[in-house]
């Protein structure tokens, strides 16, 4: 056959950049490809793939910026993405980007990358920082031990780029990687045994055999699944289990702990030989902070304080803005809309009612979450970007493991006391899907701030002498139920995977980057608006429609007494189901149904239903200019209040200004509960509060669950909560009745 001569074809190599988060991968990527990219790190779980190309004479590099990872075990999404890319896409060269100022910590990943046996180059990045810290590297020695070229770079200054390109070109042509970490005689003999067994498996054609053997010893879920899928895999897995058992019996420790320890020891020894710290024993600032931040005992109060701060930021800093939005929507905007409709001759019609009580109210309940979410994402981004989150998770891991969760789960549960919606979104920071789902299902049981007005009103009516105690008891009940449901789910639908991934690698502390934080806050909040807005709006509109439709009564559309509206009829249908709980009236049913939209409206619905003047007062008359002034001045007030809230963040302020002293409403409720409970009003009142505590928090939380956990878990959560609320409220009422609570 004849070959056609062509111009010297550009040699194309595929190159992957891998490394710990913040090692400078993206900076190096940008410096090499010149592509304009977002530089900075994202807290949370967004995995992004960036590719770009570099052309040098006859060489073309197609470069992929892999997500940051601390190891290549299948713990987090980032790790799996990075690992699968290297294993399945087979890049010609992997460039491991390491932070020279944190060499030892960064080499843990490098060692695992090298075990994948893809030709590698090591970019000893941030060499400028390391040099300033007085660190000095024996590059030749490092390179020899790692079996790969080591090139010092300062990506941010564009230093070391040409040597990296040259090393990549050289590595691509070189024979297989020479790297081999010696795990010691016991482990090595088990690796050999597994290698012999693996020889029959077809997996060795696709993956490096030694790596497979090591992963099997580590009981890696992903490799086990790959094996299980092929013929004869089960036998091999049994061989691996036996090897692991022998190893654990011989060394008295978990196999994966043994292997991790060996890697750390090997790396420690290597760094000892190949790196000199000029100033003896220079403790970096990170190390010094970590003495406190990761201290066994001191670390916990420090973490609790940080969580308290997040909680306060989410609630206190956003509160003035929620109020402002509410005031603008229910004040000036409602007036303008009514005025405009009036001008069109539609005032006092169902159109006006739909516009104000349906659409504006719905938009309001969506927008009310925006300041809350912005504040939460701000706090989360600062925690993640600064590097503190990893420390907090590390400190809490031990405690949270006892209830089958990871250290990071504490944060969403804490935020849940403020509002379930941001709390469910905060589960995103967890490192695996199972923990995200479990935490997301427990959050709604934590009593959010919107439920408090209901407790305050009912406790004042039915337990005037012990209102505080009753309210505290409800909060405790919420926590107890969350714990109980958590334990139940672990035994059933969500068994522990053992993949919680104890945080061992702590990223260096960094000053958070304002642009990255702002970008992140906006992205996430926009995602909420896209996913939740329609559901919340729709529910509000459905309820409005139900209250507007007259059913067998005297009223006309949008002007019908509540009991004779479709809403009243539907609520009456719920009443029999509530009868055993002591509050089987259409009024209670109706309040609980509107409570599905938002707990904030339970009290106002009760007031409306019992026909006591509600808080939503008549729309007054002002001028357009007056309205504008009001919007601006109330905006100014919100700014001032936000600033005033900042010093208060560290203080504890549990004062509730929600005084449930509406005498008419209290009397009406007392009479109504007296009647439905057969004379055990207090027991019924308590059952009602318990029901409010435990059933679905609100539509926004449901939307958040659908978005974060998926539709199936959302339904489970919705109906599970209704069932639990019903059962526990039943127990409370029936017990209360037996004990004669009157
Ligand atoms: P990635 O998470 O690995 O993609 O890291 P980035 O590329 O986002 O870099 C993290 C931070 O380190 C950024 O603020 C960079 O500007 C900075 N950085 C990256 N390379 C260097 C370097 O060589 N020297 C110094 N001083 N800073 C660097
Ligand atoms: Mg990056």
XYZ file of C-alpha atoms in Angstrom, residues 5-675:
671
model
C 3.248 12.154 2.200
C 1.699 15.111 3.935
C 3.093 18.188 5.551
C 4.510 17.282 8.995
C 1.212 16.733 10.791
C 0.776 18.604 14.025
C 1.244 16.076 16.790
C -1.883 16.295 18.956
C -1.727 15.269 22.602
C -4.568 15.217 25.078
C -3.538 16.582 28.438
C -5.458 16.611 31.739
C -4.716 19.017 34.589
C -5.418 17.442 37.970
C -4.779 18.606 41.500
C -6.209 19.672 44.816
C -8.653 22.558 44.802
C -6.744 25.857 44.868
C -3.489 24.359 43.633
C -3.671 26.657 40.606
C -4.990 24.316 37.897
C -7.292 26.878 36.367
C -4.598 29.553 36.485
C -2.175 27.237 34.701
C -4.884 26.238 32.264
C -5.552 29.866 31.403
C -1.863 30.641 31.104
C -1.355 27.725 28.718
C -4.437 28.070 26.573
C -4.995 31.791 26.828
C -8.696 31.019 27.132
C -10.637 33.482 29.175
C -12.192 31.514 32.010
C -13.709 32.019 35.358
C -10.837 31.730 37.829
C -11.652 30.987 41.410
C -13.309 28.231 43.305
C -16.889 27.334 43.764
C -18.086 26.241 47.113
C -20.427 23.337 46.837
C -20.711 20.816 44.109
C -20.733 22.374 40.703
C -18.505 20.330 38.503
C -17.383 22.123 35.430
C -15.315 20.886 32.549
C -13.073 23.327 30.765
C -11.082 22.513 27.701
C -8.736 24.561 25.573
C -5.881 24.121 23.163
C -2.282 25.239 22.859
C -0.409 25.083 19.567
C 3.404 25.197 19.448
C 5.012 24.579 16.063
C 4.149 20.988 15.266
C 2.640 20.262 18.644
C -0.942 20.702 19.665
C -2.072 20.174 23.267
C -5.775 19.656 23.960
C -6.014 20.509 27.623
C -8.776 19.656 30.090
C -9.013 21.335 33.494
C -10.260 18.594 35.848
C -12.257 19.383 38.983
C -10.216 19.727 42.142
C -9.963 16.651 44.358
C -8.039 15.609 47.442
C -7.865 11.946 46.573
C -9.095 9.539 43.946
C -11.288 7.336 46.082
C -14.868 7.509 44.914
C -15.980 9.832 47.726
C -17.071 13.022 46.060
C -18.453 13.823 42.666
C -15.284 15.773 41.831
C -13.104 12.782 42.611
C -15.211 10.465 40.535
C -15.254 12.883 37.605
C -11.476 13.348 37.701
C -10.806 9.638 38.078
C -13.213 8.501 35.382
C -11.788 11.016 32.978
C -8.273 9.680 33.423
C -9.356 6.031 33.340
C -11.864 6.207 30.527
C -10.724 9.050 28.303
C -7.094 8.033 28.579
C -5.367 11.407 28.195
C -1.847 11.136 26.809
C -0.382 13.010 29.758
C -1.710 13.965 33.174
C -0.219 17.120 34.666
C -0.510 16.990 38.440
C -0.615 20.569 39.687
C 0.616 20.786 43.269
C 0.842 23.679 45.669
C 4.550 23.730 46.528
C 3.817 25.552 49.767
C 1.722 22.559 50.850
C 3.673 19.829 49.145
C 3.109 16.996 51.579
C -0.633 17.464 51.627
C -0.819 17.753 47.828
C 1.284 14.694 47.097
C -1.434 12.386 48.416
C -3.407 12.947 45.262
C -0.292 12.861 43.069
C 0.619 9.410 44.324
C -2.824 8.147 43.396
C -2.669 9.802 40.000
C 0.649 8.110 39.330
C -0.817 4.758 40.335
C -3.188 5.081 37.405
C -0.045 4.661 35.268
C -0.877 7.422 32.811
C 2.316 9.302 31.848
C 2.589 12.194 34.233
C 4.265 15.529 34.762
C 4.261 17.357 38.068
C 3.878 21.116 38.093
C 5.400 22.326 41.342
C 3.180 25.396 41.322
C 3.146 28.452 43.585
C 6.876 28.120 43.717
C 6.968 31.889 44.336
C 4.979 31.498 47.549
C 7.019 28.504 48.673
C 10.289 30.311 48.053
C 9.073 33.297 50.014
C 8.311 30.939 52.887
C 11.909 29.765 52.777
C 11.205 26.346 51.262
C 13.806 24.790 49.018
C 13.211 21.753 46.807
C 15.485 19.027 45.498
C 13.660 18.720 42.195
C 15.839 15.918 40.851
C 15.230 13.792 43.912
C 11.473 14.377 43.822
C 11.415 13.522 40.150
C 13.356 10.315 40.682
C 11.136 9.096 43.523
C 7.939 9.914 41.668
C 9.125 8.593 38.321
C 7.910 11.723 36.552
C 9.291 15.108 35.543
C 8.890 17.792 38.207
C 8.723 21.360 36.900
C 8.615 24.393 39.208
C 5.982 26.899 38.027
C 4.375 30.126 39.137
C 1.253 29.967 37.020
C -0.044 33.335 38.104
C 3.102 35.037 36.854
C 3.321 32.835 33.775
C 6.631 31.332 34.901
C 7.668 27.804 33.968
C 5.204 27.409 31.099
C 7.707 26.475 28.390
C 9.415 23.825 30.547
C 5.964 22.359 31.311
C 5.117 22.132 27.614
C 8.481 20.491 26.920
C 7.986 18.021 29.784
C 4.521 17.131 28.487
C 5.880 16.430 25.014
C 8.674 14.292 26.468
C 6.375 12.376 28.813
C 3.981 11.467 26.013
C 6.724 9.594 24.193
C 8.244 7.993 27.276
C 7.673 4.380 28.334
C 5.191 3.539 31.102
C 5.439 5.317 34.389
C 8.066 3.878 36.690
C 6.241 4.875 39.804
C 5.593 2.221 42.394
C 4.875 2.936 46.039
C 5.967 0.123 48.327
C 3.126 -0.672 50.748
C 5.183 -3.001 52.896
C 5.410 -6.831 52.907
C 1.929 -7.696 54.228
C 0.071 -5.472 51.801
C 2.377 -6.270 48.897
C 1.827 -10.015 49.282
C -1.957 -9.467 49.179
C -1.523 -7.239 46.124
C 0.431 -10.050 44.452
C -2.274 -12.564 45.332
C -4.931 -10.307 43.830
C -2.814 -9.661 40.738
C -2.677 -13.390 40.120
C -6.437 -13.694 40.525
C -7.082 -10.637 38.361
C -5.093 -12.103 35.478
C -8.262 -13.910 34.340
C -10.394 -10.790 34.419
C -10.922 -8.720 31.309
C -10.696 -5.586 33.447
C -6.894 -5.723 33.328
C -7.102 -4.922 29.640
C -8.817 -1.640 30.412
C -7.264 -0.653 33.726
C -3.810 -0.877 35.318
C -3.753 -4.239 37.177
C -1.800 -3.008 40.204
C -4.216 -0.129 40.615
C -7.155 -2.552 40.421
C -5.594 -4.737 43.106
C -5.029 -1.754 45.390
C -8.571 -0.499 44.884
C -9.948 -3.946 45.655
C -8.002 -3.983 48.904
C -9.487 -0.590 49.696
C -12.941 -1.978 49.010
C -13.541 0.710 46.419
C -17.246 0.700 45.543
C -16.703 1.748 41.956
C -14.166 -0.945 41.104
C -16.240 -3.551 42.938
C -19.221 -2.578 40.792
C -17.129 -2.879 37.640
C -16.006 -6.346 38.675
C -19.462 -7.480 39.690
C -20.685 -6.614 36.225
C -18.430 -9.105 34.463
C -18.527 -12.877 34.322
C -16.614 -14.505 37.168
C -16.587 -11.178 38.971
C -18.297 -12.542 42.040
C -15.502 -15.050 42.617
C -12.898 -12.344 42.274
C -14.754 -10.165 44.727
C -14.805 -13.034 47.193
C -11.039 -13.413 46.731
C -10.658 -9.691 47.401
C -12.779 -9.888 50.528
C -10.655 -12.749 51.802
C -7.452 -10.840 51.045
C -8.796 -7.817 52.871
C -9.799 -9.920 55.852
C -6.314 -11.484 56.053
C -4.711 -8.083 55.814
C -6.947 -6.627 58.512
C -6.334 -9.607 60.773
C -2.582 -9.305 60.312
C -2.370 -5.553 60.848
C -5.338 -4.982 63.133
C -6.709 -2.052 61.170
C -9.049 -1.268 58.306
C -7.422 -2.056 54.993
C -8.069 1.383 53.566
C -6.651 3.012 56.688
C -3.544 0.872 56.358
C -3.064 1.870 52.733
C -3.699 5.552 53.430
C -1.253 5.472 56.325
C 1.384 3.858 54.136
C 0.944 6.540 51.510
C 1.234 9.290 54.081
C 4.326 7.730 55.621
C 5.941 7.310 52.206
C 5.154 10.902 51.248
C 6.369 12.208 54.590
C 9.677 10.436 54.149
C 10.053 11.682 50.595
C 9.330 15.287 51.526
C 11.801 14.974 54.373
C 14.485 14.048 51.859
C 13.561 16.386 49.032
C 12.487 19.574 50.737
C 14.353 21.856 53.090
C 12.756 24.560 55.180
C 15.350 27.287 55.520
C 14.025 28.691 58.722
C 13.910 25.731 61.031
C 10.355 24.615 61.841
C 8.468 27.416 60.187
C 4.865 26.970 61.104
C 2.699 28.522 58.437
C -0.198 30.687 59.500
C -2.534 27.891 58.363
C -0.828 25.446 60.694
C -1.039 27.859 63.552
C -4.743 28.524 63.036
C -5.350 24.806 62.701
C -3.887 24.123 66.101
C -7.088 25.681 67.414
C -9.521 25.101 64.586
C -8.999 21.343 64.444
C -8.304 20.806 68.116
C -10.252 17.840 69.489
C -12.006 19.927 72.116
C -11.505 23.593 71.249
C -12.542 22.927 67.679
C -16.119 22.084 68.606
C -17.139 25.336 70.338
C -15.347 27.207 67.567
C -17.392 25.357 64.984
C -20.624 25.898 66.900
C -19.824 29.598 67.038
C -19.233 29.642 63.267
C -22.538 27.865 62.679
C -24.323 30.287 64.975
C -22.892 33.108 62.913
C -24.141 31.524 59.680
C -27.562 31.119 61.246
C -27.648 34.726 62.384
C -26.433 36.019 59.031
C -29.123 34.047 57.209
C -31.892 35.252 59.482
C -30.886 38.685 60.808
C -29.207 40.195 57.768
C -32.024 39.169 55.482
C -34.926 40.127 57.749
C -34.986 43.878 56.962
C -35.018 43.062 53.245
C -37.815 40.545 53.530
C -39.819 43.186 55.387
C -38.975 45.805 52.799
C -40.047 43.616 49.880
C -43.231 42.739 51.707
C -44.004 46.379 52.460
C -43.403 47.447 48.863
C -45.528 44.657 47.426
C -48.459 44.958 49.802
C -48.261 48.771 49.941
C -47.343 50.861 46.923
C -47.355 48.077 44.332
C -50.800 46.830 45.365
C -52.104 50.380 45.289
C -50.672 51.015 41.846
C -52.063 47.836 40.498
C -55.507 48.589 41.936
C -55.339 52.136 40.601
C -54.387 50.914 37.150
C -57.167 48.349 37.156
C -59.587 50.974 38.448
C -58.659 53.205 35.536
C -59.526 50.320 33.224
C -62.857 49.966 34.948
C -61.863 46.707 36.619
C -61.586 47.893 40.215
C -63.627 45.898 42.727
C -63.878 42.987 40.294
C -62.447 39.497 40.455
C -59.607 40.692 38.229
C -58.456 43.083 40.939
C -58.714 40.335 43.530
C -56.728 37.945 41.349
C -54.040 40.555 40.697
C -53.546 41.544 44.308
C -54.530 38.520 46.429
C -53.396 35.956 43.872
C -50.523 37.132 41.726
C -48.900 39.799 43.917
C -49.230 37.649 47.027
C -47.641 34.729 45.159
C -44.790 36.822 43.812
C -44.300 38.141 47.312
C -43.964 34.704 48.818
C -41.354 33.794 46.197
C -39.376 37.007 46.548
C -39.369 36.769 50.338
C -36.831 33.955 49.999
C -34.407 35.884 47.847
C -32.733 37.910 50.632
C -32.635 34.806 52.833
C -30.933 32.727 50.153
C -28.504 35.467 49.197
C -27.473 35.756 52.841
C -27.106 31.995 53.203
C -25.036 31.623 50.052
C -22.868 34.492 51.147
C -22.141 32.787 54.459
C -21.588 29.394 52.826
C -19.274 30.763 50.168
C -17.141 32.533 52.762
C -16.923 29.350 54.834
C -15.990 27.187 51.839
C -13.654 29.624 50.125
C -11.763 30.481 53.267
C -11.097 26.795 53.886
C -12.817 26.767 57.274
C -15.671 24.481 56.223
C -13.306 21.536 55.877
C -12.035 22.129 59.427
C -15.531 22.365 60.857
C -16.554 19.184 59.069
C -13.434 17.465 60.350
C -14.159 18.447 63.950
C -17.849 17.496 63.820
C -17.398 14.243 61.923
C -16.807 12.189 65.018
C -19.958 13.448 66.728
C -22.237 13.358 63.702
C -21.065 9.846 62.732
C -22.851 8.586 65.820
C -26.156 9.527 64.254
C -25.044 8.278 60.862
C -24.336 11.652 59.309
C -21.198 13.569 58.448
C -19.860 16.701 60.086
C -21.133 18.890 57.296
C -24.732 17.825 57.969
C -24.745 19.966 61.051
C -24.900 23.157 59.053
C -28.176 22.524 57.179
C -29.831 21.314 60.368
C -28.738 24.481 62.141
C -29.902 26.732 59.313
C -33.209 24.841 59.514
C -34.075 26.699 62.706
C -34.202 29.824 60.587
C -35.853 28.525 57.436
C -36.144 25.093 55.847
C -35.643 26.370 52.300
C -32.048 27.624 52.542
C -31.351 24.663 54.841
C -32.348 22.190 52.145
C -30.211 24.063 49.636
C -27.318 23.943 52.107
C -27.262 20.130 51.846
C -25.390 20.740 48.587
C -22.198 21.152 50.592
C -22.332 17.498 51.717
C -19.911 15.148 50.050
C -22.217 12.353 48.949
C -25.721 11.855 47.665
C -26.920 9.609 50.457
C -26.003 12.153 53.134
C -27.542 14.938 51.085
C -30.837 13.062 50.861
C -30.899 11.991 54.485
C -30.121 15.486 55.767
C -32.590 17.049 53.337
C -35.348 14.771 54.643
C -34.612 15.642 58.275
C -34.407 19.414 57.877
C -38.201 19.968 57.709
C -38.647 18.544 61.217
C -36.436 21.264 62.629
C -38.802 24.019 63.655
C -38.342 27.005 61.371
C -38.944 30.613 62.317
C -42.237 30.867 60.453
C -43.870 28.326 62.753
C -43.130 30.381 65.842
C -46.068 32.835 65.511
C -48.445 29.856 65.543
C -46.872 28.513 68.734
C -46.915 31.955 70.336
C -50.605 32.435 69.598
C -51.704 28.951 70.663
C -49.459 28.693 73.709
C -50.808 32.020 74.943
C -54.393 30.832 74.491
C -54.131 27.320 75.900
C -51.115 27.432 78.220
C -50.926 31.029 79.397
C -48.894 30.125 82.483
C -46.373 27.883 80.740
C -46.196 29.297 77.220
C -42.388 29.483 77.115
C -41.980 25.917 78.287
C -44.473 24.620 75.747
C -42.703 26.412 72.897
C -39.317 25.117 73.991
C -40.841 21.642 74.210
C -41.995 21.901 70.596
C -38.490 22.766 69.415
C -37.105 19.798 71.332
C -39.814 17.540 69.921
C -38.784 18.590 66.402
C -35.175 17.593 67.088
C -36.203 14.291 68.681
C -38.445 13.403 65.748
C -35.640 14.321 63.300
C -33.268 12.004 65.160
C -35.838 9.213 65.262
C -36.661 9.514 61.565
C -32.946 9.659 60.792
C -32.292 6.404 62.614
C -35.312 4.784 60.974
C -34.217 5.823 57.472
C -30.728 4.466 58.093
C -32.132 1.092 58.969
C -34.374 1.083 55.919
C -34.086 3.247 52.823
C -30.755 4.962 53.366
C -28.194 2.603 54.898
C -24.785 4.070 55.595
C -22.516 3.654 52.593
C -19.267 3.918 54.509
C -18.295 6.510 51.961
C -18.741 9.493 54.198
C -15.089 10.137 53.565
C -13.497 11.394 56.734
C -11.900 14.693 55.875
C -8.191 14.175 56.186
C -6.942 16.702 53.713
C -7.393 20.285 54.783
C -7.014 22.929 52.098
C -4.895 25.934 53.011
C -6.726 28.967 54.384
C -7.305 31.638 51.767
C -8.879 35.030 51.719
C -12.243 34.548 50.002
C -12.532 36.170 46.628
C -15.354 38.731 46.432
C -16.071 38.141 42.760
C -16.340 34.406 43.180
C -18.658 34.832 46.165
C -20.898 37.305 44.375
C -21.089 35.115 41.295
C -21.947 32.103 43.395
C -24.652 33.877 45.434
C -26.333 35.048 42.273
C -26.085 31.693 40.424
C -27.628 29.722 43.237
C -30.376 32.196 43.991
C -31.274 32.305 40.322
C -31.498 28.512 40.347
C -34.011 28.747 43.190
C -36.115 31.278 41.301
C -36.090 29.078 38.209
C -37.044 25.925 40.038
C -39.250 27.032 42.888
C -41.058 30.113 41.640
C -43.550 28.318 39.429
C -44.599 25.820 42.098
C -45.074 28.466 44.781
C -46.951 30.804 42.456
C -49.169 28.005 41.290
C -50.117 26.934 44.802
C -50.952 30.505 45.758
C -53.123 30.869 42.663
C -54.901 27.570 43.282
C -55.760 28.628 46.807
C -56.930 32.006 45.600
C -59.085 30.312 42.997
C -60.582 27.986 45.589
C -61.506 30.885 47.842
C -62.989 32.725 44.853
C -65.289 29.968 43.598
C -68.700 29.911 45.314
C -69.974 26.402 45.950
C -73.641 26.087 46.803
C -73.731 29.394 48.602
C -74.997 32.869 48.018
C -71.781 34.553 46.854
C -70.565 35.325 43.364
C -67.124 34.640 41.917
C -64.373 36.316 43.960
C -66.940 37.644 46.407
C -68.056 34.713 48.452
C -68.016 34.027 52.180
C -65.208 31.679 53.126
C -67.314 28.735 54.372
C -69.310 28.726 51.140
C -66.315 28.897 48.846
C -64.696 25.871 47.273
C -61.905 26.434 49.770
C -64.345 26.116 52.671
C -65.754 22.924 51.181
C -62.344 21.391 50.626
C -61.306 22.326 54.153
C -64.470 20.685 55.454
C -63.389 17.491 53.708
C -60.187 17.555 55.775
C -62.111 18.012 59.016
C -63.077 14.342 59.628
C -59.441 13.320 59.325
C -58.563 15.881 61.973
C -61.371 14.939 64.340
C -59.357 12.272 66.242
C -56.710 14.952 66.775
C -59.178 17.200 68.558
C -59.435 19.963 65.991
C -61.753 18.559 63.367
C -63.285 21.781 62.087
C -63.189 23.223 58.595
C -61.509 26.286 60.091
C -58.516 24.303 61.348
C -58.377 22.329 58.123
C -58.379 25.526 56.099
C -55.613 27.104 58.154
C -53.477 23.985 57.758
C -54.069 23.949 54.016
C -52.995 27.560 53.558
C -50.106 26.664 55.853
C -48.859 24.490 53.025
C -48.149 27.649 51.069
C -46.292 29.214 53.954
C -46.520 28.870 57.692
C -46.563 32.650 57.934
C -50.171 32.703 56.817
C -51.611 30.200 59.296
C -52.379 32.867 61.866
C -53.751 35.366 59.358
C -55.944 32.675 57.781
C -57.328 31.792 61.188
C -58.080 35.460 61.771
C -59.751 35.758 58.380
C -61.793 32.618 58.844
C -62.948 33.534 62.295
C -63.817 36.866 60.793
C -61.724 38.999 63.089
C -60.153 42.065 61.497
C -56.994 40.687 59.940
C -53.618 42.289 59.966
C -53.777 42.991 56.246
C -55.487 46.310 56.657
C -57.472 48.262 54.153
C -55.545 49.793 51.308
C -55.198 53.469 52.118
C -54.892 56.292 49.685
C -51.629 58.030 49.027
C -50.104 59.814 46.089
C -47.756 58.246 43.600
C -44.970 60.528 44.774
C -45.746 59.629 48.345
C -45.458 55.954 47.442
C -42.107 56.459 45.766
C -40.804 58.297 48.793
C -42.055 55.467 50.984
C -40.268 52.837 48.883
C -37.007 54.735 49.018
C -37.151 55.618 52.699
C -38.074 52.089 53.690
C -35.141 50.893 51.569
C -32.911 53.233 53.523
C -34.396 51.869 56.726
C -33.565 48.337 55.634
C -29.959 49.365 54.941
C -29.675 50.917 58.379
C -31.262 47.897 60.045
C -28.899 45.542 58.210
C -25.920 47.541 59.387
C -27.333 47.601 62.886
C -27.792 43.835 62.761
C -24.079 43.252 62.141
C -22.828 43.953 65.674
C -25.869 42.030 66.934
C -24.741 38.924 65.019
C -22.550 37.776 67.827
C -25.051 38.574 70.536
C -27.868 36.249 71.436
C -31.239 37.810 70.929
C -34.164 35.533 71.484
C -36.771 38.209 72.043
C -39.882 37.523 70.013
C -41.918 40.540 69.160
C -44.793 38.435 67.899
C -47.293 39.026 70.669
C -50.374 36.921 70.134
C -52.636 39.265 72.044
C -55.442 39.492 69.575
C -58.209 39.022 72.108
C -61.026 38.451 69.662
C -59.109 35.778 67.785
C -58.084 34.080 71.023
C -61.658 33.887 72.230
C -62.897 32.566 68.904
C -60.171 29.919 68.740
C -60.749 28.830 72.311
C -64.451 28.395 71.676
C -63.856 26.524 68.445
C -61.290 24.140 69.955
C -63.477 23.624 73.027
C -66.221 22.431 70.738
